[in-house]
Amino acid sequence: MSMAVVGMIAGMALGLAGYFGGFGAFLLVAALGAVGFVVGRFLEGDMDFGDFFRPRERRR
């Protein structure tokens, strides 16, 4: 599935949550989507747990 389709589905889910559940439901769906994205990146091996705690290297 392409990233455009995934983004469209996520946008539709956020729109429906905002319409039917209000702003609180919109924030909840957005936060859970972000958590799911990070967990998915961990499971695919694209991200390590230490990435959140190591400072970024500065490149000049």
JSON list of N, CA, C and O in Angstrom, two decimals:
[
{"chain": "A", "resi": 1, "resn": "MET", "atom": "N", "xyz": [0.86, -1.17, 0.00]},
{"chain": "A", "resi": 1, "resn": "MET", "atom": "CA", "xyz": [0.00, 0.00, 0.00]},
{"chain": "A", "resi": 1, "resn": "MET", "atom": "C", "xyz": [0.90, 1.23, 0.00]},
{"chain": "A", "resi": 1, "resn": "MET", "atom": "O", "xyz": [1.85, 1.31, 0.77]},
{"chain": "A", "resi": 2, "resn": "SER", "atom": "N", "xyz": [0.60, 2.18, -0.83]},
{"chain": "A", "resi": 2, "resn": "SER", "atom": "CA", "xyz": [1.45, 3.36, -0.93]},
{"chain": "A", "resi": 2, "resn": "SER", "atom": "C", "xyz": [1.21, 4.30, 0.25]},
{"chain": "A", "resi": 2, "resn": "SER", "atom": "O", "xyz": [0.17, 4.25, 0.91]},
{"chain": "A", "resi": 3, "resn": "MET", "atom": "N", "xyz": [2.19, 5.14, 0.50]},
{"chain": "A", "resi": 3, "resn": "MET", "atom": "CA", "xyz": [2.08, 6.08, 1.62]},
{"chain": "A", "resi": 3, "resn": "MET", "atom": "C", "xyz": [0.96, 7.09, 1.40]},
{"chain": "A", "resi": 3, "resn": "MET", "atom": "O", "xyz": [0.35, 7.57, 2.35]},
{"chain": "A", "resi": 4, "resn": "ALA", "atom": "N", "xyz": [0.65, 7.41, 0.14]},
{"chain": "A", "resi": 4, "resn": "ALA", "atom": "CA", "xyz": [-0.44, 8.33, -0.14]},
{"chain": "A", "resi": 4, "resn": "ALA", "atom": "C", "xyz": [-1.78, 7.74, 0.30]},
{"chain": "A", "resi": 4, "resn": "ALA", "atom": "O", "xyz": [-2.63, 8.44, 0.88]},
{"chain": "A", "resi": 5, "resn": "VAL", "atom": "N", "xyz": [-1.96, 6.45, 0.05]},
{"chain": "A", "resi": 5, "resn": "VAL", "atom": "CA", "xyz": [-3.21, 5.79, 0.44]},
{"chain": "A", "resi": 5, "resn": "VAL", "atom": "C", "xyz": [-3.30, 5.70, 1.96]},
{"chain": "A", "resi": 5, "resn": "VAL", "atom": "O", "xyz": [-4.36, 5.94, 2.55]},
{"chain": "A", "resi": 6, "resn": "VAL", "atom": "N", "xyz": [-2.19, 5.38, 2.61]},
{"chain": "A", "resi": 6, "resn": "VAL", "atom": "CA", "xyz": [-2.18, 5.32, 4.07]},
{"chain": "A", "resi": 6, "resn": "VAL", "atom": "C", "xyz": [-2.49, 6.69, 4.66]},
{"chain": "A", "resi": 6, "resn": "VAL", "atom": "O", "xyz": [-3.27, 6.83, 5.60]},
{"chain": "A", "resi": 7, "resn": "GLY", "atom": "N", "xyz": [-1.90, 7.74, 4.09]},
{"chain": "A", "resi": 7, "resn": "GLY", "atom": "CA", "xyz": [-2.18, 9.10, 4.56]},
{"chain": "A", "resi": 7, "resn": "GLY", "atom": "C", "xyz": [-3.63, 9.49, 4.35]},
{"chain": "A", "resi": 7, "resn": "GLY", "atom": "O", "xyz": [-4.23, 10.15, 5.19]},
{"chain": "A", "resi": 8, "resn": "MET", "atom": "N", "xyz": [-4.20, 9.08, 3.22]},
{"chain": "A", "resi": 8, "resn": "MET", "atom": "CA", "xyz": [-5.60, 9.38, 2.95]},
{"chain": "A", "resi": 8, "resn": "MET", "atom": "C", "xyz": [-6.51, 8.68, 3.96]},
{"chain": "A", "resi": 8, "resn": "MET", "atom": "O", "xyz": [-7.44, 9.27, 4.49]},
{"chain": "A", "resi": 9, "resn": "ILE", "atom": "N", "xyz": [-6.22, 7.41, 4.25]},
{"chain": "A", "resi": 9, "resn": "ILE", "atom": "CA", "xyz": [-7.02, 6.67, 5.22]},
{"chain": "A", "resi": 9, "resn": "ILE", "atom": "C", "xyz": [-6.90, 7.29, 6.61]},
{"chain": "A", "resi": 9, "resn": "ILE", "atom": "O", "xyz": [-7.90, 7.43, 7.32]},
{"chain": "A", "resi": 10, "resn": "ALA", "atom": "N", "xyz": [-5.70, 7.68, 6.99]},
{"chain": "A", "resi": 10, "resn": "ALA", "atom": "CA", "xyz": [-5.51, 8.32, 8.29]},
{"chain": "A", "resi": 10, "resn": "ALA", "atom": "C", "xyz": [-6.27, 9.65, 8.35]},
{"chain": "A", "resi": 10, "resn": "ALA", "atom": "O", "xyz": [-6.90, 9.97, 9.37]},
{"chain": "A", "resi": 11, "resn": "GLY", "atom": "N", "xyz": [-6.22, 10.41, 7.28]},
{"chain": "A", "resi": 11, "resn": "GLY", "atom": "CA", "xyz": [-6.95, 11.68, 7.24]},
{"chain": "A", "resi": 11, "resn": "GLY", "atom": "C", "xyz": [-8.45, 11.48, 7.34]},
{"chain": "A", "resi": 11, "resn": "GLY", "atom": "O", "xyz": [-9.16, 12.24, 8.01]},
{"chain": "A", "resi": 12, "resn": "MET", "atom": "N", "xyz": [-8.95, 10.45, 6.67]},
{"chain": "A", "resi": 12, "resn": "MET", "atom": "CA", "xyz": [-10.38, 10.16, 6.75]},
{"chain": "A", "resi": 12, "resn": "MET", "atom": "C", "xyz": [-10.78, 9.74, 8.16]},
{"chain": "A", "resi": 12, "resn": "MET", "atom": "O", "xyz": [-11.82, 10.15, 8.67]},
{"chain": "A", "resi": 13, "resn": "ALA", "atom": "N", "xyz": [-9.93, 8.93, 8.80]},
{"chain": "A", "resi": 13, "resn": "ALA", "atom": "CA", "xyz": [-10.23, 8.51, 10.17]},
{"chain": "A", "resi": 13, "resn": "ALA", "atom": "C", "xyz": [-10.24, 9.70, 11.12]},
{"chain": "A", "resi": 13, "resn": "ALA", "atom": "O", "xyz": [-11.12, 9.81, 11.98]},
{"chain": "A", "resi": 14, "resn": "LEU", "atom": "N", "xyz": [-9.28, 10.61, 10.95]},
{"chain": "A", "resi": 14, "resn": "LEU", "atom": "CA", "xyz": [-9.25, 11.81, 11.80]},
{"chain": "A", "resi": 14, "resn": "LEU", "atom": "C", "xyz": [-10.46, 12.70, 11.53]},
{"chain": "A", "resi": 14, "resn": "LEU", "atom": "O", "xyz": [-11.04, 13.28, 12.46]},
{"chain": "A", "resi": 15, "resn": "GLY", "atom": "N", "xyz": [-10.83, 12.82, 10.27]},
{"chain": "A", "resi": 15, "resn": "GLY", "atom": "CA", "xyz": [-12.00, 13.63, 9.94]},
{"chain": "A", "resi": 15, "resn": "GLY", "atom": "C", "xyz": [-13.28, 13.07, 10.53]},
{"chain": "A", "resi": 15, "resn": "GLY", "atom": "O", "xyz": [-14.10, 13.80, 11.08]},
{"chain": "A", "resi": 16, "resn": "LEU", "atom": "N", "xyz": [-13.45, 11.75, 10.43]},
{"chain": "A", "resi": 16, "resn": "LEU", "atom": "CA", "xyz": [-14.64, 11.13, 11.01]},
{"chain": "A", "resi": 16, "resn": "LEU", "atom": "C", "xyz": [-14.65, 11.25, 12.53]},
{"chain": "A", "resi": 16, "resn": "LEU", "atom": "O", "xyz": [-15.70, 11.49, 13.13]},
{"chain": "A", "resi": 17, "resn": "ALA", "atom": "N", "xyz": [-13.50, 11.07, 13.15]},
{"chain": "A", "resi": 17, "resn": "ALA", "atom": "CA", "xyz": [-13.43, 11.20, 14.61]},
{"chain": "A", "resi": 17, "resn": "ALA", "atom": "C", "xyz": [-13.76, 12.63, 15.04]},
{"chain": "A", "resi": 17, "resn": "ALA", "atom": "O", "xyz": [-14.46, 12.85, 16.02]},
{"chain": "A", "resi": 18, "resn": "GLY", "atom": "N", "xyz": [-13.25, 13.60, 14.30]},
{"chain": "A", "resi": 18, "resn": "GLY", "atom": "CA", "xyz": [-13.54, 14.99, 14.62]},
{"chain": "A", "resi": 18, "resn": "GLY", "atom": "C", "xyz": [-15.00, 15.34, 14.41]},
{"chain": "A", "resi": 18, "resn": "GLY", "atom": "O", "xyz": [-15.59, 16.09, 15.19]},
{"chain": "A", "resi": 19, "resn": "TYR", "atom": "N", "xyz": [-15.60, 14.81, 13.36]},
{"chain": "A", "resi": 19, "resn": "TYR", "atom": "CA", "xyz": [-16.99, 15.13, 13.05]},
{"chain": "A", "resi": 19, "resn": "TYR", "atom": "C", "xyz": [-17.95, 14.50, 14.06]},
{"chain": "A", "resi": 19, "resn": "TYR", "atom": "O", "xyz": [-18.85, 15.16, 14.56]},
{"chain": "A", "resi": 20, "resn": "PHE", "atom": "N", "xyz": [-17.75, 13.21, 14.34]},
{"chain": "A", "resi": 20, "resn": "PHE", "atom": "CA", "xyz": [-18.69, 12.51, 15.20]},
{"chain": "A", "resi": 20, "resn": "PHE", "atom": "C", "xyz": [-18.36, 12.60, 16.68]},
{"chain": "A", "resi": 20, "resn": "PHE", "atom": "O", "xyz": [-19.25, 12.53, 17.51]},
{"chain": "A", "resi": 21, "resn": "GLY", "atom": "N", "xyz": [-17.08, 12.75, 17.02]},
{"chain": "A", "resi": 21, "resn": "GLY", "atom": "CA", "xyz": [-16.70, 12.71, 18.42]},
{"chain": "A", "resi": 21, "resn": "GLY", "atom": "C", "xyz": [-16.22, 14.04, 18.99]},
{"chain": "A", "resi": 21, "resn": "GLY", "atom": "O", "xyz": [-15.98, 14.14, 20.18]},
{"chain": "A", "resi": 22, "resn": "GLY", "atom": "N", "xyz": [-16.04, 15.03, 18.14]},
{"chain": "A", "resi": 22, "resn": "GLY", "atom": "CA", "xyz": [-15.57, 16.33, 18.61]},
{"chain": "A", "resi": 22, "resn": "GLY", "atom": "C", "xyz": [-14.05, 16.39, 18.63]},
{"chain": "A", "resi": 22, "resn": "GLY", "atom": "O", "xyz": [-13.34, 15.48, 18.17]},
{"chain": "A", "resi": 23, "resn": "PHE", "atom": "N", "xyz": [-13.56, 17.50, 19.15]},
{"chain": "A", "resi": 23, "resn": "PHE", "atom": "CA", "xyz": [-12.13, 17.76, 19.13]},
{"chain": "A", "resi": 23, "resn": "PHE", "atom": "C", "xyz": [-11.35, 16.79, 20.01]},
{"chain": "A", "resi": 23, "resn": "PHE", "atom": "O", "xyz": [-10.24, 16.39, 19.66]},
{"chain": "A", "resi": 24, "resn": "GLY", "atom": "N", "xyz": [-11.91, 16.38, 21.13]},
{"chain": "A", "resi": 24, "resn": "GLY", "atom": "CA", "xyz": [-11.24, 15.42, 22.02]},
{"chain": "A", "resi": 24, "resn": "GLY", "atom": "C", "xyz": [-11.01, 14.09, 21.33]},
{"chain": "A", "resi": 24, "resn": "GLY", "atom": "O", "xyz": [-9.93, 13.50, 21.44]},
{"chain": "A", "resi": 25, "resn": "ALA", "atom": "N", "xyz": [-12.00, 13.61, 20.59]},
{"chain": "A", "resi": 25, "resn": "ALA", "atom": "CA", "xyz": [-11.85, 12.35, 19.85]},
{"chain": "A", "resi": 25, "resn": "ALA", "atom": "C", "xyz": [-10.82, 12.52, 18.74]},
{"chain": "A", "resi": 25, "resn": "ALA", "atom": "O", "xyz": [-10.03, 11.61, 18.46]},
{"chain": "A", "resi": 26, "resn": "PHE", "atom": "N", "xyz": [-10.80, 13.69, 18.10]},
{"chain": "A", "resi": 26, "resn": "PHE", "atom": "CA", "xyz": [-9.81, 13.97, 17.06]},
{"chain": "A", "resi": 26, "resn": "PHE", "atom": "C", "xyz": [-8.40, 13.86, 17.63]},
{"chain": "A", "resi": 26, "resn": "PHE", "atom": "O", "xyz": [-7.53, 13.22, 17.04]},
{"chain": "A", "resi": 27, "resn": "LEU", "atom": "N", "xyz": [-8.17, 14.48, 18.79]},
{"chain": "A", "resi": 27, "resn": "LEU", "atom": "CA", "xyz": [-6.84, 14.42, 19.42]},
{"chain": "A", "resi": 27, "resn": "LEU", "atom": "C", "xyz": [-6.48, 12.99, 19.83]},
{"chain": "A", "resi": 27, "resn": "LEU", "atom": "O", "xyz": [-5.33, 12.57, 19.68]},
{"chain": "A", "resi": 28, "resn": "LEU", "atom": "N", "xyz": [-7.45, 12.25, 20.35]},
{"chain": "A", "resi": 28, "resn": "LEU", "atom": "CA", "xyz": [-7.20, 10.87, 20.76]},
{"chain": "A", "resi": 28, "resn": "LEU", "atom": "C", "xyz": [-6.80, 10.01, 19.56]},
{"chain": "A", "resi": 28, "resn": "LEU", "atom": "O", "xyz": [-5.83, 9.25, 19.63]},
{"chain": "A", "resi": 29, "resn": "VAL", "atom": "N", "xyz": [-7.52, 10.13, 18.46]},
{"chain": "A", "resi": 29, "resn": "VAL", "atom": "CA", "xyz": [-7.20, 9.35, 17.26]},
{"chain": "A", "resi": 29, "resn": "VAL", "atom": "C", "xyz": [-5.84, 9.76, 16.71]},
{"chain": "A", "resi": 29, "resn": "VAL", "atom": "O", "xyz": [-5.04, 8.91, 16.30]},
{"chain": "A", "resi": 30, "resn": "ALA", "atom": "N", "xyz": [-5.53, 11.05, 16.72]},
{"chain": "A", "resi": 30, "resn": "ALA", "atom": "CA", "xyz": [-4.24, 11.52, 16.23]},
{"chain": "A", "resi": 30, "resn": "ALA", "atom": "C", "xyz": [-3.10, 10.99, 17.10]},
{"chain": "A", "resi": 30, "resn": "ALA", "atom": "O", "xyz": [-2.06, 10.55, 16.59]},
{"chain": "A", "resi": 31, "resn": "ALA", "atom": "N", "xyz": [-3.27, 11.01, 18.43]},
{"chain": "A", "resi": 31, "resn": "ALA", "atom": "CA", "xyz": [-2.23, 10.53, 19.33]},
{"chain": "A", "resi": 31, "resn": "ALA", "atom": "C", "xyz": [-2.04, 9.02, 19.18]},
{"chain": "A", "resi": 31, "resn": "ALA", "atom": "O", "xyz": [-0.89, 8.54, 19.13]},
{"chain": "A", "resi": 32, "resn": "LEU", "atom": "N", "xyz": [-3.11, 8.27, 19.10]},
{"chain": "A", "resi": 32, "resn": "LEU", "atom": "CA", "xyz": [-3.00, 6.83, 18.93]},
{"chain": "A", "resi": 32, "resn": "LEU", "atom": "C", "xyz": [-2.40, 6.48, 17.56]},
{"chain": "A", "resi": 32, "resn": "LEU", "atom": "O", "xyz": [-1.66, 5.50, 17.44]},
{"chain": "A", "resi": 33, "resn": "GLY", "atom": "N", "xyz": [-2.70, 7.26, 16.56]},
{"chain": "A", "resi": 33, "resn": "GLY", "atom": "CA", "xyz": [-2.09, 7.05, 15.25]},
{"chain": "A", "resi": 33, "resn": "GLY", "atom": "C", "xyz": [-0.59, 7.29, 15.29]},
{"chain": "A", "resi": 33, "resn": "GLY", "atom": "O", "xyz": [0.19, 6.54, 14.68]},
{"chain": "A", "resi": 34, "resn": "ALA", "atom": "N", "xyz": [-0.15, 8.31, 16.01]},
{"chain": "A", "resi": 34, "resn": "ALA", "atom": "CA", "xyz": [1.28, 8.58, 16.14]},
{"chain": "A", "resi": 34, "resn": "ALA", "atom": "C", "xyz": [1.98, 7.46, 16.90]},
{"chain": "A", "resi": 34, "resn": "ALA", "atom": "O", "xyz": [3.07, 7.02, 16.51]},
{"chain": "A", "resi": 35, "resn": "VAL", "atom": "N", "xyz": [1.36, 6.96, 17.96]},
{"chain": "A", "resi": 35, "resn": "VAL", "atom": "CA", "xyz": [1.93, 5.85, 18.71]},
{"chain": "A", "resi": 35, "resn": "VAL", "atom": "C", "xyz": [2.02, 4.61, 17.82]},
{"chain": "A", "resi": 35, "resn": "VAL", "atom": "O", "xyz": [3.04, 3.91, 17.80]},
{"chain": "A", "resi": 36, "resn": "GLY", "atom": "N", "xyz": [0.98, 4.34, 17.06]},
{"chain": "A", "resi": 36, "resn": "GLY", "atom": "CA", "xyz": [0.99, 3.20, 16.16]},
{"chain": "A", "resi": 36, "resn": "GLY", "atom": "C", "xyz": [2.06, 3.32, 15.09]},
{"chain": "A", "resi": 36, "resn": "GLY", "atom": "O", "xyz": [2.71, 2.34, 14.73]},
{"chain": "A", "resi": 37, "resn": "PHE", "atom": "N", "xyz": [2.28, 4.54, 14.60]},
{"chain": "A", "resi": 37, "resn": "PHE", "atom": "CA", "xyz": [3.32, 4.77, 13.60]},
{"chain": "A", "resi": 37, "resn": "PHE", "atom": "C", "xyz": [4.70, 4.46, 14.18]},
{"chain": "A", "resi": 37, "resn": "PHE", "atom": "O", "xyz": [5.51, 3.78, 13.55]},
{"chain": "A", "resi": 38, "resn": "VAL", "atom": "N", "xyz": [4.97, 4.95, 15.39]},
{"chain": "A", "resi": 38, "resn": "VAL", "atom": "CA", "xyz": [6.27, 4.73, 16.02]},
{"chain": "A", "resi": 38, "resn": "VAL", "atom": "C", "xyz": [6.47, 3.24, 16.31]},
{"chain": "A", "resi": 38, "resn": "VAL", "atom": "O", "xyz": [7.55, 2.69, 16.06]},
{"chain": "A", "resi": 39, "resn": "VAL", "atom": "N", "xyz": [5.45, 2.57, 16.83]},
{"chain": "A", "resi": 39, "resn": "VAL", "atom": "CA", "xyz": [5.56, 1.13, 17.11]},
{"chain": "A", "resi": 39, "resn": "VAL", "atom": "C", "xyz": [5.80, 0.37, 15.82]},
{"chain": "A", "resi": 39, "resn": "VAL", "atom": "O", "xyz": [6.62, -0.56, 15.77]},
{"chain": "A", "resi": 40, "resn": "GLY", "atom": "N", "xyz": [5.12, 0.74, 14.75]},
{"chain": "A", "resi": 40, "resn": "GLY", "atom": "CA", "xyz": [5.33, 0.09, 13.47]},
{"chain": "A", "resi": 40, "resn": "GLY", "atom": "C", "xyz": [6.75, 0.27, 12.96]},
{"chain": "A", "resi": 40, "resn": "GLY", "atom": "O", "xyz": [7.35, -0.67, 12.42]},
{"chain": "A", "resi": 41, "resn": "ARG", "atom": "N", "xyz": [7.31, 1.47, 13.14]},
{"chain": "A", "resi": 41, "resn": "ARG", "atom": "CA", "xyz": [8.70, 1.70, 12.72]},
{"chain": "A", "resi": 41, "resn": "ARG", "atom": "C", "xyz": [9.66, 0.85, 13.53]},
{"chain": "A", "resi": 41, "resn": "ARG", "atom": "O", "xyz": [10.65, 0.35, 13.01]},
{"chain": "A", "resi": 42, "resn": "PHE", "atom": "N", "xyz": [9.39, 0.70, 14.85]},
{"chain": "A", "resi": 42, "resn": "PHE", "atom": "CA", "xyz": [10.22, -0.17, 15.69]},
{"chain": "A", "resi": 42, "resn": "PHE", "atom": "C", "xyz": [10.16, -1.61, 15.20]},
{"chain": "A", "resi": 42, "resn": "PHE", "atom": "O", "xyz": [11.17, -2.29, 15.08]},
{"chain": "A", "resi": 43, "resn": "LEU", "atom": "N", "xyz": [8.96, -2.10, 14.93]},
{"chain": "A", "resi": 43, "resn": "LEU", "atom": "CA", "xyz": [8.78, -3.49, 14.53]},
{"chain": "A", "resi": 43, "resn": "LEU", "atom": "C", "xyz": [9.40, -3.78, 13.16]},
{"chain": "A", "resi": 43, "resn": "LEU", "atom": "O", "xyz": [9.86, -4.89, 12.91]},
{"chain": "A", "resi": 44, "resn": "GLU", "atom": "N", "xyz": [9.41, -2.79, 12.28]},
{"chain": "A", "resi": 44, "resn": "GLU", "atom": "CA", "xyz": [10.03, -2.98, 10.96]},
{"chain": "A", "resi": 44, "resn": "GLU", "atom": "C", "xyz": [11.54, -2.85, 11.01]},
{"chain": "A", "resi": 44, "resn": "GLU", "atom": "O", "xyz": [12.22, -3.20, 10.06]},
{"chain": "A", "resi": 45, "resn": "GLY", "atom": "N", "xyz": [12.07, -2.35, 12.11]},
{"chain": "A", "resi": 45, "resn": "GLY", "atom": "CA", "xyz": [13.51, -2.19, 12.25]},
{"chain": "A", "resi": 45, "resn": "GLY", "atom": "C", "xyz": [14.05, -0.89, 11.70]},
{"chain": "A", "resi": 45, "resn": "GLY", "atom": "O", "xyz": [15.26, -0.72, 11.59]},
{"chain": "A", "resi": 46, "resn": "ASP", "atom": "N", "xyz": [13.17, 0.05, 11.36]},
{"chain": "A", "resi": 46, "resn": "ASP", "atom": "CA", "xyz": [13.60, 1.34, 10.82]},
{"chain": "A", "resi": 46, "resn": "ASP", "atom": "C", "xyz": [14.06, 2.30, 11.91]},
{"chain": "A", "resi": 46, "resn": "ASP", "atom": "O", "xyz": [14.69, 3.31, 11.61]},
{"chain": "A", "resi": 47, "resn": "MET", "atom": "N", "xyz": [13.74, 2.00, 13.16]},
{"chain": "A", "resi": 47, "resn": "MET", "atom": "CA", "xyz": [14.02, 2.91, 14.26]},
{"chain": "A", "resi": 47, "resn": "MET", "atom": "C", "xyz": [14.49, 2.10, 15.46]},
{"chain": "A", "resi": 47, "resn": "MET", "atom": "O", "xyz": [14.01, 0.99, 15.69]},
{"chain": "A", "resi": 48, "resn": "ASP", "atom": "N", "xyz": [15.42, 2.65, 16.23]},
{"chain": "A", "resi": 48, "resn": "ASP", "atom": "CA", "xyz": [15.88, 2.03, 17.46]},
{"chain": "A", "resi": 48, "resn": "ASP", "atom": "C", "xyz": [15.38, 2.82, 18.65]},
{"chain": "A", "resi": 48, "resn": "ASP", "atom": "O", "xyz": [15.12, 4.03, 18.55]},
{"chain": "A", "resi": 49, "resn": "PHE", "atom": "N", "xyz": [15.27, 2.16, 19.79]},
{"chain": "A", "resi": 49, "resn": "PHE", "atom": "CA", "xyz": [14.80, 2.83, 20.99]},
{"chain": "A", "resi": 49, "resn": "PHE", "atom": "C", "xyz": [15.73, 3.97, 21.39]},
{"chain": "A", "resi": 49, "resn": "PHE", "atom": "O", "xyz": [15.30, 5.00, 21.88]},
{"chain": "A", "resi": 50, "resn": "GLY", "atom": "N", "xyz": [17.03, 3.80, 21.17]},
{"chain": "A", "resi": 50, "resn": "GLY", "atom": "CA", "xyz": [18.01, 4.82, 21.51]},
{"chain": "A", "resi": 50, "resn": "GLY", "atom": "C", "xyz": [17.92, 6.07, 20.67]},
{"chain": "A", "resi": 50, "resn": "GLY", "atom": "O", "xyz": [18.50, 7.10, 21.02]},
{"chain": "A", "resi": 51, "resn": "ASP", "atom": "N", "xyz": [17.19, 6.03, 19.55]},
{"chain": "A", "resi": 51, "resn": "ASP", "atom": "CA", "xyz": [17.05, 7.21, 18.70]},
{"chain": "A", "resi": 51, "resn": "ASP", "atom": "C", "xyz": [16.37, 8.36, 19.43]},
{"chain": "A", "resi": 51, "resn": "ASP", "atom": "O", "xyz": [16.56, 9.52, 19.09]},
{"chain": "A", "resi": 52, "resn": "PHE", "atom": "N", "xyz": [15.58, 8.07, 20.45]},
{"chain": "A", "resi": 52, "resn": "PHE", "atom": "CA", "xyz": [14.89, 9.12, 21.18]},
{"chain": "A", "resi": 52, "resn": "PHE", "atom": "C", "xyz": [15.79, 9.76, 22.24]},
{"chain": "A", "resi": 52, "resn": "PHE", "atom": "O", "xyz": [15.49, 10.86, 22.71]},
{"chain": "A", "resi": 53, "resn": "PHE", "atom": "N", "xyz": [16.86, 9.10, 22.63]},
{"chain": "A", "resi": 53, "resn": "PHE", "atom": "CA", "xyz": [17.68, 9.57, 23.73]},
{"chain": "A", "resi": 53, "resn": "PHE", "atom": "C", "xyz": [19.06, 10.07, 23.31]},
{"chain": "A", "resi": 53, "resn": "PHE", "atom": "O", "xyz": [19.73, 10.73, 24.08]},
{"chain": "A", "resi": 54, "resn": "ARG", "atom": "N", "xyz": [19.51, 9.73, 22.11]},
{"chain": "A", "resi": 54, "resn": "ARG", "atom": "CA", "xyz": [20.80, 10.20, 21.63]},
{"chain": "A", "resi": 54, "resn": "ARG", "atom": "C", "xyz": [20.63, 11.57, 21.00]},
{"chain": "A", "resi": 54, "resn": "ARG", "atom": "O", "xyz": [19.69, 11.79, 20.25]},
{"chain": "A", "resi": 55, "resn": "PRO", "atom": "N", "xyz": [21.56, 12.48, 21.28]},
{"chain": "A", "resi": 55, "resn": "PRO", "atom": "CA", "xyz": [21.48, 13.78, 20.60]},
{"chain": "A", "resi": 55, "resn": "PRO", "atom": "C", "xyz": [21.81, 13.62, 19.12]},
{"chain": "A", "resi": 55, "resn": "PRO", "atom": "O", "xyz": [22.57, 12.73, 18.73]},
{"chain": "A", "resi": 56, "resn": "ARG", "atom": "N", "xyz": [21.24, 14.47, 18.32]},
{"chain": "A", "resi": 56, "resn": "ARG", "atom": "CA", "xyz": [21.51, 14.41, 16.88]},
{"chain": "A", "resi": 56, "resn": "ARG", "atom": "C", "xyz": [22.91, 14.92, 16.61]},
{"chain": "A", "resi": 56, "resn": "ARG", "atom": "O", "xyz": [23.40, 15.83, 17.27]},
{"chain": "A", "resi": 57, "resn": "GLU", "atom": "N", "xyz": [23.52, 14.33, 15.62]},
{"chain": "A", "resi": 57, "resn": "GLU", "atom": "CA", "xyz": [24.86, 14.77, 15.22]},
{"chain": "A", "resi": 57, "resn": "GLU", "atom": "C", "xyz": [24.72, 16.01, 14.37]},
{"chain": "A", "resi": 57, "resn": "GLU", "atom": "O", "xyz": [23.88, 16.08, 13.48]},
{"chain": "A", "resi": 58, "resn": "ARG", "atom": "N", "xyz": [25.54, 16.99, 14.67]},
{"chain": "A", "resi": 58, "resn": "ARG", "atom": "CA", "xyz": [25.49, 18.22, 13.89]},
{"chain": "A", "resi": 58, "resn": "ARG", "atom": "C", "xyz": [26.42, 18.09, 12.69]},
{"chain": "A", "resi": 58, "resn": "ARG", "atom": "O", "xyz": [27.56, 17.71, 12.81]},
{"chain": "A", "resi": 59, "resn": "ARG", "atom": "N", "xyz": [25.88, 18.40, 11.55]},
{"chain": "A", "resi": 59, "resn": "ARG", "atom": "CA", "xyz": [26.68, 18.35, 10.34]},
{"chain": "A", "resi": 59, "resn": "ARG", "atom": "C", "xyz": [26.83, 19.77, 9.82]},
{"chain": "A", "resi": 59, "resn": "ARG", "atom": "O", "xyz": [25.90, 20.54, 9.75]},
{"chain": "A", "resi": 60, "resn": "ARG", "atom": "N", "xyz": [28.05, 20.08, 9.44]},
{"chain": "A", "resi": 60, "resn": "ARG", "atom": "CA", "xyz": [28.28, 21.42, 8.94]},
{"chain": "A", "resi": 60, "resn": "ARG", "atom": "C", "xyz": [28.63, 21.39, 7.50]},
{"chain": "A", "resi": 60, "resn": "ARG", "atom": "O", "xyz": [29.10, 20.50, 6.94]}
]
